[in-house]
Coordinates of C-alpha atoms in Angstrom, one line a residue:
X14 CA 0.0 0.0 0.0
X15 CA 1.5 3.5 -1.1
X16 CA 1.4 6.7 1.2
X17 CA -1.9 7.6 -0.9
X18 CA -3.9 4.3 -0.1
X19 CA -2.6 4.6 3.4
X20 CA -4.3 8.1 4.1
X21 CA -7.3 7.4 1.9
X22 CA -7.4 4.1 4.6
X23 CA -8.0 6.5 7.8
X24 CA -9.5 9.4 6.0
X25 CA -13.3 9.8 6.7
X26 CA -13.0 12.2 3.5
X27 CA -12.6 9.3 1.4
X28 CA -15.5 8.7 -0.6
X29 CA -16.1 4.8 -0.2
X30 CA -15.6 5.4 3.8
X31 CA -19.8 4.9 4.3
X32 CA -19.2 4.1 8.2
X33 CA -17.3 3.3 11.1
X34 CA -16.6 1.5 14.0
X35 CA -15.1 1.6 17.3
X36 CA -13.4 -1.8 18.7
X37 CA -14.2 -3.2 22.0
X38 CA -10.7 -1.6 23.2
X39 CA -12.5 2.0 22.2
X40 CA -10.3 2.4 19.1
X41 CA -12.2 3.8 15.7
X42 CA -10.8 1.5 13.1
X43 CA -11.2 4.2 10.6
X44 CA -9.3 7.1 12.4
X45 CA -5.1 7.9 12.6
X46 CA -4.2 7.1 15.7
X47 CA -2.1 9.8 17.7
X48 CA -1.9 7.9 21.2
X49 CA -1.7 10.5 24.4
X50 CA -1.1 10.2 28.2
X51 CA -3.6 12.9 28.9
X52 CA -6.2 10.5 30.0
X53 CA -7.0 8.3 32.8
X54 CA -9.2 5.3 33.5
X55 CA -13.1 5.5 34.0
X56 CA -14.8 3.8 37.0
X57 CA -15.8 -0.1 36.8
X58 CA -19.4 1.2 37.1
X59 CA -19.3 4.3 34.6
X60 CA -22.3 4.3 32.2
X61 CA -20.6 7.1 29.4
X62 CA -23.9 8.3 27.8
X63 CA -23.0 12.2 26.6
X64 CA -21.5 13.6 23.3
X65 CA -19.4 16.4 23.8
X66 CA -18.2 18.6 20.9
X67 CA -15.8 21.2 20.9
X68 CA -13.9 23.3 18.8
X69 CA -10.2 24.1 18.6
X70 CA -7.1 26.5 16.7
X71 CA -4.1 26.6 16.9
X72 CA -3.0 29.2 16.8
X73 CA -6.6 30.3 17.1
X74 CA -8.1 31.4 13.8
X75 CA -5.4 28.7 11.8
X76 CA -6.1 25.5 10.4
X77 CA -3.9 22.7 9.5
X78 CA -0.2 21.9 10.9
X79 CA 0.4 19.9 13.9
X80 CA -0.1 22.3 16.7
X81 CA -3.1 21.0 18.4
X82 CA -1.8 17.0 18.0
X83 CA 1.5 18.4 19.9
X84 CA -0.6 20.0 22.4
X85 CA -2.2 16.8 23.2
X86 CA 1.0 14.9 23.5
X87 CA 2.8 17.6 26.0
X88 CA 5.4 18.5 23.0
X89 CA 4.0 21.5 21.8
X90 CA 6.4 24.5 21.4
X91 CA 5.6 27.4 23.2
X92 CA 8.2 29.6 21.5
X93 CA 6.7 28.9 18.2
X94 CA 4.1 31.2 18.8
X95 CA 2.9 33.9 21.6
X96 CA -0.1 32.6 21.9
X97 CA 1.1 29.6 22.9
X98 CA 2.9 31.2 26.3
X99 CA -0.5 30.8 28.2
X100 CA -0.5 27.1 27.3
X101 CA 2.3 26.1 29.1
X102 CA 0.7 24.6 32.5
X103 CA -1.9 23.3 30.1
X104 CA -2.7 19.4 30.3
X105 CA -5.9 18.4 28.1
X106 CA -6.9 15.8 25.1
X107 CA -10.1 14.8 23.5
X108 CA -10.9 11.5 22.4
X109 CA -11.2 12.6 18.9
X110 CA -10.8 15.5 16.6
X111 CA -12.1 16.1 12.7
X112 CA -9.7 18.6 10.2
X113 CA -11.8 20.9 8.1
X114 CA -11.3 18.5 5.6
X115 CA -13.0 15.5 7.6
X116 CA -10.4 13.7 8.1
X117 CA -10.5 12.2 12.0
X118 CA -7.9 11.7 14.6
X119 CA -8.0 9.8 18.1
X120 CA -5.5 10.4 20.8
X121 CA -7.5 8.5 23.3
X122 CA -10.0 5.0 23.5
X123 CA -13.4 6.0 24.3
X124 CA -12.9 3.1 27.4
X125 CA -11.1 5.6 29.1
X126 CA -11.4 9.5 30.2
X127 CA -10.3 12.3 28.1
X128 CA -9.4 15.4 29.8
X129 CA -11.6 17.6 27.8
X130 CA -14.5 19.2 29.5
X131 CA -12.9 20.4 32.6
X132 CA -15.0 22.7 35.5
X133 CA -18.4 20.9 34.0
X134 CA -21.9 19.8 34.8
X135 CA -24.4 17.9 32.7
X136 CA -28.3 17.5 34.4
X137 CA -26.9 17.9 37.9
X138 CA -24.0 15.8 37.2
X139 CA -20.5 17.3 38.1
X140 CA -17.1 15.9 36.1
X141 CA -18.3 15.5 33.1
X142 CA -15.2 13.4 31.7
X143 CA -15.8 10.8 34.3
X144 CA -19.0 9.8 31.7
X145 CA -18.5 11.8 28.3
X146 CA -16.8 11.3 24.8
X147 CA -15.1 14.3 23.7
X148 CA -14.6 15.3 20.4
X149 CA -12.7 18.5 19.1
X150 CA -14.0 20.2 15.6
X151 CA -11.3 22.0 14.0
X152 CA -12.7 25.5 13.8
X153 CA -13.4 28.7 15.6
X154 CA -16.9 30.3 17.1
X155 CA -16.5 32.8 14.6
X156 CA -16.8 31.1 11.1
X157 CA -18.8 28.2 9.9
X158 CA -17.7 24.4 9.4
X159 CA -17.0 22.3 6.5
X160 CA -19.5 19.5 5.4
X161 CA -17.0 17.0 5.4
X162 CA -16.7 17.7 9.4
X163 CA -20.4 17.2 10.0
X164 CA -20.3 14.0 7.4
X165 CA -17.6 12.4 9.5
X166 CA -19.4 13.6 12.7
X167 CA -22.3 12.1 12.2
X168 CA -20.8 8.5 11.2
X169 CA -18.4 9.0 14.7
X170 CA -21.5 9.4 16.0
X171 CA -23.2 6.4 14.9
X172 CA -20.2 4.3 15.5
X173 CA -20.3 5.2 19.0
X174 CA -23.6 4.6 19.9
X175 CA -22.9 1.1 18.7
X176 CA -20.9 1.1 21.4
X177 CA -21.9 3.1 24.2
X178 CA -24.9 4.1 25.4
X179 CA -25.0 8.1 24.2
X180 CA -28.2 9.6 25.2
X181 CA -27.3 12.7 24.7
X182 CA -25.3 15.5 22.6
X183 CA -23.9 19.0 23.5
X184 CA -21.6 21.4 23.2
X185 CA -18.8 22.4 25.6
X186 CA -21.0 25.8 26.2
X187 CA -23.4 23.7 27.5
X188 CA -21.3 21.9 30.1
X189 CA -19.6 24.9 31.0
X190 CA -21.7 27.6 30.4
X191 CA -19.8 31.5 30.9
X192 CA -16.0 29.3 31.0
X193 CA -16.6 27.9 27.7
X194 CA -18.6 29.0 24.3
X195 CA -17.7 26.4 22.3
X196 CA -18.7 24.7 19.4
X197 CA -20.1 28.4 19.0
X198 CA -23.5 30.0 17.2
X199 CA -22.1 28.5 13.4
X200 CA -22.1 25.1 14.8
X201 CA -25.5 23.8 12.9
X202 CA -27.2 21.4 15.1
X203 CA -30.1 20.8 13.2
X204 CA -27.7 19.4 10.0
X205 CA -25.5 17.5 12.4
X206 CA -28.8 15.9 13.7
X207 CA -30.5 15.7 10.1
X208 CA -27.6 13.8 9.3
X209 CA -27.5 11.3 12.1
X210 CA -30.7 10.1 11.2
X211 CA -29.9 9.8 7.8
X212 CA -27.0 7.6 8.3
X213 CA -29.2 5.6 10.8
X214 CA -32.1 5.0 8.5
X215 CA -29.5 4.2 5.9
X216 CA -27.6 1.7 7.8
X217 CA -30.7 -0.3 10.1
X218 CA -33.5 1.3 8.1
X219 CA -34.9 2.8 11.9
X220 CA -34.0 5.4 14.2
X221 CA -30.9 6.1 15.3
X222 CA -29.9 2.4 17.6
X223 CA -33.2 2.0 18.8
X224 CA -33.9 4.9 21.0
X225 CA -34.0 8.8 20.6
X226 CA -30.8 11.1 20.7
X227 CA -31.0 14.4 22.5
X228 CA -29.2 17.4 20.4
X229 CA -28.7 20.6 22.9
X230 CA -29.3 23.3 20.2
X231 CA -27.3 26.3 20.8
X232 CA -30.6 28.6 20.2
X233 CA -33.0 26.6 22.8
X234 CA -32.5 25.3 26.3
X235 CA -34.7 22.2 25.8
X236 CA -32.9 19.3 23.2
X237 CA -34.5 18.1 20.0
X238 CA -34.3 14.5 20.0
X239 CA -33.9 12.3 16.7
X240 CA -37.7 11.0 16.4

């Protein structure tokens, strides 16, 4: 296999790539692995059964380059830019993250806690990581995503519902509301959703694994569900 075939093999942007799946160790089979000790085990009892998304720059406002894989892996260089100066003390991952081109990374198994929602609270629940999947959008509050980011979004999503039992999706803004803002107001929820049930009805011609998903909207307080 050449160096094309090999990314077209992990690259969700690849047009054969129809859906996913996440091994019993909590490893997509379709997404580049970028392993990262920023993460710890979840309790024995655990029921992980929220969607977070997020977005992330680095620097903010650029796309592409390695920054934000470095970050995750405690090698970033804080010299290389300013910005980078308040990072230092900084110690955080995400299970997953999608490029504006839809191609999707994993830096940690979905059996074991990200550190990506920090100071959170979900329905009265506190520590969000201890039960949540994490997963970064590269992007910015301030400009929309690509369609490739909400096509392999949706198909993570369906992959891990196979898997664990997600109930619910929000955004970090919802977890951390007045801390955090993202995925931010050009995040579409009702696409991501719209897609979601697409893939579900395409794959088990039913709802999405049997029961309703919650989608927090970033206009209303009270979730849409997929049925």
């Amino acid at each position: 296999m050449n160096r094309n075939e090999a990314d077209k093999a992990v690259s969700p942007s690849a047009p054969s790539l129809l859906s996913m799946e996440i091994g019993s160790d909590g490893w997509c089979l379709q997404a580049q692995r970028h392993p990262s000790s920023n993460c710890d085990p979840r309790a024995a009892d655990v029921v992980v059964d929220l969607l977070v998304i997020h977005n992330i720059s680095l620097p903010p406002g650029q796309f592409g380059g390695h920054y934000i894989e470095d970050l995750f892996a405690n090698r970033l260089d804080f010299k290389a830019d300013p910005y980078f100066q308040q990072l230092q003390s900084l110690r955080v991952s995400a299970h997953f993250l999608i490029r504006r081109d839809g191609m999707l990374l994993q830096f940690v198994p979905t059996v074991a806690r990200a550190w990506h929602a920090g100071v959170s609270c979900f329905a009265g629940r506190e520590r969000c990581n201890d039960f949540s999947i994490g997963i970064e959008l590269e992007g910015t509050d301030f400009i929309p995503f690509d369609p490739a980011q909400y096509r392999t979004l949706a198909l993570l999503t369906g992959a891990l519902r196979t898997r664990h039992p997600l109930t619910t999706v929000v955004g970090h803004e919802h977890v951390a509301p007045g801390r955090k803002t993202d995925p931010g107001p050009f995040f579409d929820w009702d696409d991501y959703r719209k897609l979601c049930i697409a893939n579900a009805k395409a794959s088990t011609g039913a709802g999405c694994a049997g029961m309703a998903l919650r989608f927090h909207g970033d206009a209303s307080t009270t979730p849409k569900t997929d049925a």
